[in-house]
Short mmCIF file of C-alpha atoms in Angstrom, two decimals:
data_model
loop_
_atom_site.label_atom_id
_atom_site.label_comp_id
_atom_site.label_asym_id
_atom_site.label_seq_id
_atom_site.Cartn_x
_atom_site.Cartn_y
_atom_site.Cartn_z
CA MET A 380 -43.95 80.46 -24.81
CA GLN A 381 -40.24 79.95 -23.32
CA THR A 382 -38.57 82.57 -21.74
CA LEU A 383 -35.27 84.85 -22.16
CA LEU A 384 -33.46 86.93 -19.95
CA TYR A 385 -32.08 89.82 -22.25
CA LEU A 386 -29.53 92.28 -20.54
CA THR A 387 -28.36 95.24 -22.50
CA HIS A 388 -25.79 97.91 -21.35
CA ARG A 389 -28.26 100.71 -22.81
CA ILE A 390 -31.92 100.88 -23.45
CA PRO A 391 -32.69 99.27 -26.84
CA TYR A 392 -34.87 102.43 -28.05
CA PRO A 393 -35.04 104.38 -29.78
CA PRO A 394 -32.83 102.68 -32.82
CA ASN A 395 -30.96 105.98 -33.69
CA LYS A 396 -27.20 105.00 -33.26
CA GLY A 397 -25.23 101.79 -33.69
CA ASP A 398 -25.66 99.64 -30.50
CA LYS A 399 -29.40 100.57 -30.33
CA ILE A 400 -30.26 99.71 -33.37
CA ARG A 401 -28.68 96.29 -33.49
CA SER A 402 -30.47 95.83 -29.44
CA TYR A 403 -33.81 97.34 -30.69
CA HIS A 404 -34.23 94.77 -33.61
CA LEU A 405 -33.19 92.10 -31.37
CA LEU A 406 -35.58 92.94 -28.70
CA ARG A 407 -38.64 93.33 -31.04
CA HIS A 408 -37.50 90.05 -32.82
CA LEU A 409 -36.98 88.08 -29.59
CA SER A 410 -40.34 89.54 -28.32
CA GLU A 411 -42.31 87.46 -30.84
CA ARG A 412 -40.62 84.03 -29.86
CA TYR A 413 -40.07 84.50 -26.04
CA ARG A 414 -41.65 86.12 -22.82
CA VAL A 415 -38.69 88.65 -22.25
CA TYR A 416 -37.26 89.76 -19.30
CA LEU A 417 -35.18 92.89 -20.22
CA GLY A 418 -32.72 94.57 -17.79
CA THR A 419 -30.73 97.53 -18.84
CA PHE A 420 -29.38 100.82 -18.17
CA ILE A 421 -30.35 104.21 -19.31
CA ASP A 422 -27.75 106.85 -19.71
CA ASP A 423 -29.53 109.59 -21.14
CA GLU A 424 -32.20 111.74 -19.63
CA GLN A 425 -34.14 111.94 -22.93
CA ASP A 426 -34.46 108.06 -22.87
CA TRP A 427 -36.92 107.75 -19.87
CA GLN A 428 -39.69 108.91 -22.18
CA TYR A 429 -39.32 105.72 -24.34
CA VAL A 430 -39.76 103.35 -21.18
CA ASP A 431 -43.33 102.42 -21.89
CA GLN A 432 -42.63 101.78 -25.52
CA VAL A 433 -39.67 98.95 -24.26
CA LYS A 434 -42.06 97.60 -21.95
CA SER A 435 -44.64 96.57 -24.43
CA PHE A 436 -42.20 93.88 -26.00
CA CYS A 437 -41.46 92.74 -22.36
CA GLU A 438 -42.92 90.36 -19.66
CA ASP A 439 -40.76 92.30 -16.96
CA THR A 440 -38.05 95.10 -17.28
CA CYS A 441 -35.77 96.58 -15.00
CA PHE A 442 -34.43 100.10 -15.77
CA ILE A 443 -31.59 101.70 -13.74
CA LYS A 444 -30.42 105.04 -14.34
CA LEU A 445 -26.62 105.44 -15.25
CA ASP A 446 -25.03 108.88 -14.90
CA PRO A 447 -22.03 108.79 -17.20
CA PHE A 448 -19.79 111.01 -14.81
CA THR A 449 -20.43 109.33 -11.71
CA ALA A 450 -19.83 105.75 -13.66
CA ARG A 451 -16.77 106.77 -14.63
CA ILE A 452 -15.52 108.13 -10.96
CA ARG A 453 -16.75 105.09 -9.63
CA SER A 454 -14.79 102.94 -12.51
CA LEU A 455 -11.27 104.69 -11.46
CA PHE A 456 -11.26 103.47 -8.03
CA THR A 457 -10.72 100.01 -9.74
CA LEU A 458 -7.79 101.40 -12.00
CA PHE A 459 -5.19 100.07 -9.70
CA SER A 460 -6.77 96.46 -9.67
CA ASN A 461 -7.19 93.50 -12.48
CA THR A 462 -10.70 94.52 -12.82
CA PRO A 463 -11.61 96.24 -16.40
CA LEU A 464 -12.90 99.86 -16.02
CA THR A 465 -15.74 98.82 -18.30
CA LEU A 466 -16.96 96.56 -15.61
CA SER A 467 -17.16 98.51 -12.56
CA TYR A 468 -18.49 101.07 -14.82
CA TYR A 469 -21.77 98.90 -15.64
CA TYR A 470 -22.41 97.59 -12.35
CA ASN A 471 -25.26 98.42 -10.34
CA GLN A 472 -26.19 96.05 -7.35
CA ARG A 473 -30.11 96.76 -7.75
CA LEU A 474 -29.66 95.23 -11.31
CA GLN A 475 -27.62 92.22 -9.69
CA ALA A 476 -30.51 91.74 -7.31
CA TRP A 477 -32.97 91.68 -9.95
CA VAL A 478 -31.18 89.15 -12.28
CA ASN A 479 -30.64 87.07 -9.40
CA GLU A 480 -34.39 87.06 -8.35
CA ARG A 481 -35.58 86.50 -12.04
CA LEU A 482 -33.00 83.69 -12.21
CA SER A 483 -34.04 81.87 -8.74
CA LYS A 484 -37.66 82.47 -8.92
CA LYS A 485 -38.53 82.46 -12.58
CA SER A 486 -37.94 79.56 -14.99
CA ILE A 487 -35.61 81.17 -17.36
CA ASP A 488 -35.29 79.41 -20.55
CA HIS A 489 -32.45 81.28 -22.48
CA ILE A 490 -30.18 84.27 -21.66
CA LEU A 491 -29.17 86.68 -24.31
CA ILE A 492 -26.17 89.26 -23.10
CA PHE A 493 -25.69 92.28 -25.52
CA SER A 494 -22.26 93.55 -24.95
CA SER A 495 -19.42 91.79 -22.80
CA ALA A 496 -20.17 94.52 -20.00
CA MET A 497 -23.34 92.84 -19.07
CA ALA A 498 -22.19 89.19 -18.80
CA GLN A 499 -20.91 89.70 -15.13
CA TYR A 500 -24.51 89.74 -14.07
CA ILE A 501 -25.08 86.11 -14.86
CA GLY A 502 -21.48 84.57 -13.91
CA HIS A 503 -23.49 82.29 -11.31
CA ALA A 504 -25.52 80.68 -13.97
CA LYS A 505 -23.16 79.30 -16.35
CA ASP A 506 -25.58 75.97 -16.86
CA CYS A 507 -28.14 78.18 -18.21
CA ASP A 508 -28.52 78.23 -22.15
CA HIS A 509 -26.95 81.82 -22.76
CA ILE A 510 -25.31 83.27 -25.55
CA VAL A 511 -23.28 86.53 -25.47
CA ASP A 512 -23.39 89.22 -28.37
CA PHE A 513 -20.32 91.10 -28.06
CA VAL A 514 -21.10 92.96 -31.41
CA ASP A 515 -17.53 94.30 -31.66
CA VAL A 516 -14.04 93.27 -29.99
CA ASP A 517 -14.20 96.07 -27.32
CA SER A 518 -10.61 95.22 -26.19
CA ASP A 519 -9.43 96.02 -29.45
CA LYS A 520 -10.94 99.14 -29.95
CA TRP A 521 -9.41 100.31 -26.54
CA ARG A 522 -6.24 99.14 -28.15
CA GLN A 523 -6.90 101.50 -31.30
CA TYR A 524 -7.38 103.90 -28.68
CA ALA A 525 -4.29 103.57 -26.78
CA SER A 526 -2.56 104.08 -30.25
CA ALA A 527 -4.02 107.24 -30.91
CA LYS A 528 -3.50 109.01 -27.32
CA SER A 529 -0.81 110.54 -25.57
CA TRP A 530 0.27 109.55 -21.74
CA PRO A 531 -1.87 109.11 -19.16
CA GLN A 532 -4.49 108.07 -21.46
CA ASN A 533 -2.72 105.41 -23.41
CA TRP A 534 -1.45 103.67 -20.21
CA ILE A 535 -4.93 103.40 -19.30
CA TYR A 536 -6.51 102.27 -22.96
CA ARG A 537 -3.72 99.84 -23.27
CA ARG A 538 -4.58 98.36 -19.58
CA GLU A 539 -8.12 98.51 -20.65
CA ALA A 540 -7.44 96.29 -23.59
CA LYS A 541 -5.32 93.90 -21.88
CA LEU A 542 -7.63 93.29 -19.10
CA LEU A 543 -10.78 93.42 -20.84
CA LEU A 544 -9.68 90.52 -23.57
CA ALA A 545 -8.88 88.39 -20.58
CA TYR A 546 -12.18 88.74 -19.37
CA GLU A 547 -13.48 88.52 -23.13
CA LYS A 548 -11.73 85.41 -23.33
CA GLN A 549 -13.33 83.81 -20.01
CA VAL A 550 -17.01 84.78 -21.11
CA ALA A 551 -16.34 82.90 -24.47
CA LYS A 552 -15.18 80.12 -22.49
CA ASP A 553 -18.39 80.00 -20.42
CA CYS A 554 -21.19 80.55 -22.74
CA GLY A 555 -23.13 78.65 -25.43
CA TYR A 556 -21.89 80.86 -28.19
CA VAL A 557 -20.51 84.47 -28.65
CA THR A 558 -21.57 86.59 -31.84
CA PHE A 559 -20.18 89.52 -33.81
CA VAL A 560 -21.75 92.12 -36.02
CA SER A 561 -19.49 90.91 -39.04
CA GLU A 562 -17.44 87.91 -40.09
CA LYS A 563 -14.21 90.15 -39.85
CA GLU A 564 -15.13 90.83 -36.13
CA ALA A 565 -15.49 87.25 -35.61
CA ASP A 566 -12.51 85.99 -37.38
CA LEU A 567 -10.22 88.77 -35.23
CA PHE A 568 -11.90 87.10 -32.06
CA LYS A 569 -10.94 83.61 -33.22
CA GLN A 570 -7.45 84.82 -33.98
CA LEU A 571 -7.10 86.47 -30.36
CA VAL A 572 -9.01 83.43 -28.56
CA PRO A 573 -8.45 80.26 -30.89
CA GLU A 574 -9.54 77.95 -28.12
CA VAL A 575 -13.41 79.15 -28.71
CA THR A 576 -13.19 79.15 -32.36
CA ASP A 577 -15.99 76.44 -32.47
CA LYS A 578 -18.46 78.78 -30.73
CA THR A 579 -17.64 81.99 -32.33
CA VAL A 580 -20.29 82.94 -34.99
CA PHE A 581 -21.65 86.04 -36.59
CA PHE A 582 -24.79 88.25 -37.75
CA ASN A 583 -24.86 91.34 -39.61
CA ASN A 584 -26.70 94.20 -38.84
CA GLY A 585 -29.50 95.02 -40.95
CA VAL A 586 -31.09 98.28 -42.58
CA ASP A 587 -34.40 99.11 -42.55
CA THR A 588 -34.82 99.74 -46.23
CA ASP A 589 -38.65 101.34 -46.29
CA PHE A 590 -37.07 103.46 -43.78
CA PHE A 591 -34.15 104.42 -45.48
CA SER A 592 -35.47 104.96 -49.11
CA PRO A 593 -34.46 107.13 -51.71
CA TYR A 594 -37.84 106.93 -52.94
CA LEU A 595 -39.69 108.93 -50.08
CA ARG A 596 -40.51 112.64 -50.27
CA TYR A 597 -38.42 115.04 -47.94
CA ASP A 598 -37.97 118.86 -47.24
CA ASN A 599 -34.67 119.87 -48.23
CA PRO A 600 -32.91 120.88 -44.96
CA TYR A 601 -30.43 122.71 -47.66
CA SER A 602 -30.19 126.08 -49.54
CA GLU A 603 -31.10 126.21 -53.31
CA GLY A 604 -28.58 124.37 -55.56
CA ALA A 605 -26.03 123.34 -52.60
CA ARG A 606 -23.61 120.72 -53.29
CA VAL A 607 -23.19 118.92 -50.00
CA LEU A 608 -20.64 116.59 -48.27
CA VAL A 609 -22.64 114.88 -44.99
CA PHE A 610 -21.50 113.08 -42.06
CA THR A 611 -24.04 111.57 -39.76
CA GLY A 612 -23.23 110.06 -36.54
CA ALA A 613 -23.57 110.75 -32.56
CA MET A 614 -20.93 113.59 -32.42
CA ASP A 615 -19.93 112.96 -28.74
CA TYR A 616 -18.44 109.53 -29.76
CA TRP A 617 -14.62 110.31 -30.09
CA PRO A 618 -14.01 108.19 -33.42
CA ASN A 619 -16.48 110.25 -34.99
CA VAL A 620 -15.40 113.33 -33.19
CA ASP A 621 -11.80 112.53 -34.50
CA ALA A 622 -13.16 111.69 -37.98
CA VAL A 623 -14.82 114.84 -38.67
CA SER A 624 -12.48 117.01 -37.00
CA TRP A 625 -9.42 115.50 -39.29
CA PHE A 626 -11.79 115.83 -42.66
CA ALA A 627 -12.41 119.21 -41.92
CA HIS A 628 -8.64 120.38 -41.61
CA ALA A 629 -7.03 118.06 -43.68
CA VAL A 630 -9.72 117.22 -46.49
CA PHE A 631 -12.27 119.96 -46.94
CA PRO A 632 -10.09 123.09 -47.33
CA ALA A 633 -8.37 121.79 -50.41
CA VAL A 634 -11.82 120.30 -51.96
CA ARG A 635 -13.47 123.85 -51.35
CA ALA A 636 -10.30 125.69 -53.01
CA GLN A 637 -11.00 123.90 -56.13
CA LEU A 638 -14.97 123.95 -55.69
CA PRO A 639 -15.83 126.74 -53.61
CA GLN A 640 -19.65 125.86 -53.89
CA VAL A 641 -19.31 122.51 -51.72
CA GLU A 642 -20.35 122.63 -48.16
CA PHE A 643 -19.57 120.13 -45.51
CA TYR A 644 -22.57 119.15 -43.02
CA VAL A 645 -21.81 117.45 -39.60
CA VAL A 646 -25.27 115.93 -38.61
CA GLY A 647 -25.65 114.24 -35.18
CA ALA A 648 -26.59 114.87 -31.67
CA ARG A 649 -24.57 116.06 -28.77
CA PRO A 650 -21.60 117.41 -30.43
CA SER A 651 -18.58 117.98 -28.59
CA ARG A 652 -16.93 121.30 -28.04
CA GLU A 653 -14.16 120.46 -30.36
CA VAL A 654 -16.93 119.66 -33.34
CA MET A 655 -18.94 122.48 -32.34
CA ALA A 656 -15.49 124.73 -33.21
CA LEU A 657 -15.78 123.41 -36.68
CA ALA A 658 -18.70 125.42 -37.32
CA SER A 659 -16.69 128.54 -37.80
CA LEU A 660 -14.45 127.01 -40.51
CA PRO A 661 -15.93 128.20 -44.09
CA GLY A 662 -18.24 126.13 -45.74
CA ILE A 663 -18.62 124.08 -42.57
CA THR A 664 -22.27 123.36 -40.90
CA VAL A 665 -22.57 121.60 -37.56
CA THR A 666 -26.39 120.94 -37.07
CA GLY A 667 -26.79 119.24 -33.64
CA ALA A 668 -29.69 116.93 -33.18
CA VAL A 669 -31.83 116.57 -36.07
CA GLU A 670 -35.55 115.30 -35.70
CA ASP A 671 -34.79 113.03 -39.25
CA ILE A 672 -31.28 112.13 -40.73
CA ARG A 673 -33.11 111.31 -43.99
CA PRO A 674 -33.32 114.86 -45.54
CA TYR A 675 -30.06 115.48 -44.69
CA MET A 676 -28.96 112.13 -46.48
CA ALA A 677 -31.36 112.49 -49.50
CA TYR A 678 -30.50 116.06 -50.41
CA ALA A 679 -26.72 115.47 -50.11
CA SER A 680 -24.14 115.15 -53.01
CA MET A 681 -22.35 112.33 -51.30
CA ALA A 682 -21.97 110.89 -47.72
CA VAL A 683 -18.38 110.77 -45.99
CA ALA A 684 -17.38 108.39 -43.30
CA PRO A 685 -13.60 109.10 -42.67
CA LEU A 686 -13.18 107.32 -39.44
CA ARG A 687 -9.35 106.49 -38.55
CA VAL A 688 -10.89 104.38 -35.46
CA ALA A 689 -13.57 101.88 -36.02
CA ARG A 690 -14.75 98.60 -34.77
CA GLY A 691 -17.71 96.39 -36.15
CA ILE A 692 -19.98 97.68 -38.84
CA GLN A 693 -20.71 101.33 -39.53
CA ASN A 694 -24.59 101.68 -39.75
CA LYS A 695 -23.90 105.18 -41.13
CA VAL A 696 -22.47 103.48 -44.41
CA LEU A 697 -25.30 100.92 -45.01
CA GLU A 698 -27.72 103.79 -44.28
CA ALA A 699 -26.30 106.02 -46.80
CA MET A 700 -25.85 103.08 -49.22
CA ALA A 701 -29.86 102.41 -48.63
CA MET A 702 -30.74 105.90 -49.83
CA GLU A 703 -28.62 105.39 -52.96
CA LYS A 704 -25.89 108.19 -51.74
CA ILE A 705 -22.49 107.73 -53.34
CA VAL A 706 -20.24 107.11 -50.24
CA ILE A 707 -16.83 107.50 -49.48
CA VAL A 708 -15.18 105.68 -46.77
CA SER A 709 -12.03 104.94 -45.14
CA PRO A 710 -10.67 101.51 -45.12
CA GLN A 711 -11.76 101.27 -41.37
CA ALA A 712 -15.23 102.78 -41.97
CA MET A 713 -15.31 99.85 -44.53
CA GLU A 714 -14.44 97.06 -42.30
CA GLY A 715 -17.07 94.40 -42.01
CA ILE A 716 -19.06 95.69 -44.95
CA TYR A 717 -19.07 93.40 -48.07
CA ALA A 718 -19.37 96.04 -50.96
CA VAL A 719 -17.42 96.27 -54.66
CA PRO A 720 -15.14 99.62 -54.40
CA GLU A 721 -15.64 101.87 -57.47
CA ILE A 722 -19.25 100.05 -58.01
CA GLU A 723 -20.82 100.06 -54.69
CA LEU A 724 -18.68 102.75 -52.67
CA PHE A 725 -15.44 104.36 -53.17
CA VAL A 726 -12.73 104.06 -50.64
CA ALA A 727 -9.95 106.45 -49.41
CA SER A 728 -7.02 105.80 -47.78
CA ASP A 729 -5.49 108.89 -47.10
CA ALA A 730 -6.40 112.92 -47.29
CA GLY A 731 -4.93 112.87 -50.83
CA GLN A 732 -7.37 110.26 -51.56
CA PHE A 733 -10.31 111.62 -50.11
CA ILE A 734 -9.70 114.96 -52.01
CA ASP A 735 -8.79 113.41 -55.65
CA GLN A 736 -12.01 111.12 -55.31
CA ILE A 737 -14.37 113.92 -53.82
CA ILE A 738 -13.23 116.30 -56.79
CA LEU A 739 -13.41 113.58 -59.39
CA LEU A 740 -17.13 112.55 -58.39
CA PHE A 741 -18.07 116.16 -58.42
CA GLN A 742 -16.82 116.57 -61.67
CA ASN A 743 -18.16 113.61 -63.19
CA ASN A 744 -21.53 114.98 -61.88
CA VAL A 745 -21.82 111.70 -59.43
CA SER A 746 -23.13 108.44 -61.29
CA LYS A 747 -26.46 107.42 -59.88
CA ASP A 748 -25.59 103.86 -61.24
CA THR A 749 -23.12 103.61 -58.17
CA GLY A 750 -26.00 104.64 -55.81
CA GLY A 751 -28.53 102.16 -57.22
CA ALA A 752 -25.72 99.28 -56.86
CA ALA A 753 -25.40 100.28 -53.39
CA ARG A 754 -28.98 100.16 -52.50
CA SER A 755 -28.93 96.82 -54.04
CA ARG A 756 -25.99 95.09 -51.83
CA VAL A 757 -27.80 96.37 -48.71
CA LEU A 758 -31.14 94.67 -49.67
CA LYS A 759 -28.97 91.35 -50.61
CA ASP A 760 -27.01 91.34 -47.68
CA TYR A 761 -28.16 93.65 -44.75
CA ASN A 762 -31.86 92.61 -44.02
CA TRP A 763 -32.61 92.08 -40.65
CA ALA A 764 -35.14 89.01 -41.51
CA GLU A 765 -31.98 86.86 -42.66
CA SER A 766 -29.92 88.29 -40.02
CA LEU A 767 -32.01 87.76 -37.06
CA ALA A 768 -32.92 84.11 -38.31
CA ARG A 769 -29.39 83.03 -37.26
CA ILE A 770 -29.74 83.88 -33.67
CA ASP A 771 -32.94 81.61 -33.58
CA ALA A 772 -30.91 78.73 -34.71
CA LEU A 773 -28.41 79.27 -31.66
CA PHE A 774 -31.20 79.02 -29.03
CA THR A 775 -32.76 75.41 -30.82
CA GLY A 776 -31.34 72.12 -31.94
CA ASN A 777 -28.14 70.66 -31.75
CA ARG A 778 -26.08 73.75 -31.39
CA ARG A 779 -22.99 72.47 -32.52
CA ASN A 780 -23.05 70.95 -35.71
CA ASP A 781 -25.47 71.90 -38.23
CA LEU A 782 -26.94 74.82 -36.78
CA ARG A 783 -23.22 76.19 -36.50
CA ASP A 784 -22.51 75.76 -40.13
CA GLU A 785 -26.00 77.42 -40.87
CA ILE A 786 -24.61 80.31 -39.17
CA LEU A 787 -21.50 80.85 -40.96
CA VAL A 788 -23.08 80.83 -44.27
CA ARG A 789 -23.31 84.07 -45.42
#
């Protein structure tokens, strides 16, 4: 069995948030085909309990503790250099030494880098067969942040967008392939870096549709007869914080004025102070971390994803669709998701459209046909077996001709 060095910016377990879902399924898939050497960071103390589970997939591992506060301070020291803050945030000498030793003493056949920040560890191994899964165009995410913030944050974010894009360009030139989470992300990168169009591909995220199933039984977490709008996600992540705060102030009061029985639940771990404050508003509940988000989806009337800043694919949308939920999304939250509006989900571009759409759907008793169509779409286009088969193709055979064409076929 061949060997593969796999570097991720966060421990790929548990699969309970966007990047971990993708990195975990990659790890599980790769472990069936390669002897995996995993180097990764742990930035949440709760995640140390999963080390042994992750080790079970690997030949060898290196887990590095990353304290977010210390990492931010460290990255600020490079603020007046030409280095992206992202790189210094994720740099660690011990991990670098571990990577160097594995590359020099072990016969590493392939390298898979998960997120551009981890490519800095294999800069001296350009001759090795390696792929970088950018997942999203991170530099464009920082550009979006800059447009939504005031000084001095917007200056810092613009700087990061510019320097990170330059770094992403260099990484793409040096590696065999760069991959993204959706065709739209790949197309954006091709526009930004046209000289690497021939090595820029994508493979979709999948959904475990046996786990996110509307046919399983769950205990109802809501009061009897409750009519609930639900948002799920990590609630210390700024785009999620921005989304629920905007929805709670710009949309929900108008909905509740016409439908007083409707409630809004914000379900997700580590709610920020701004999110916690929303619980003081009429009809809004902030749960914090829950053992299982599926009951909150299963018994909700609708799921909403009113994101105003987004990159890649929103797993929360796909998971709700898999559970046959009516889902109302912003255009930003729908990017990268192939679904038919008004049939498989609903799209609202501003507060007025969200208000009108929600009220209309409640008044029409929420068509079950849409939920069934949504799950069918996920089963067809967002299954892990089909998506991960594409990464296999990149590590075998003639990587510039037939396999490239195969990987681009949806």
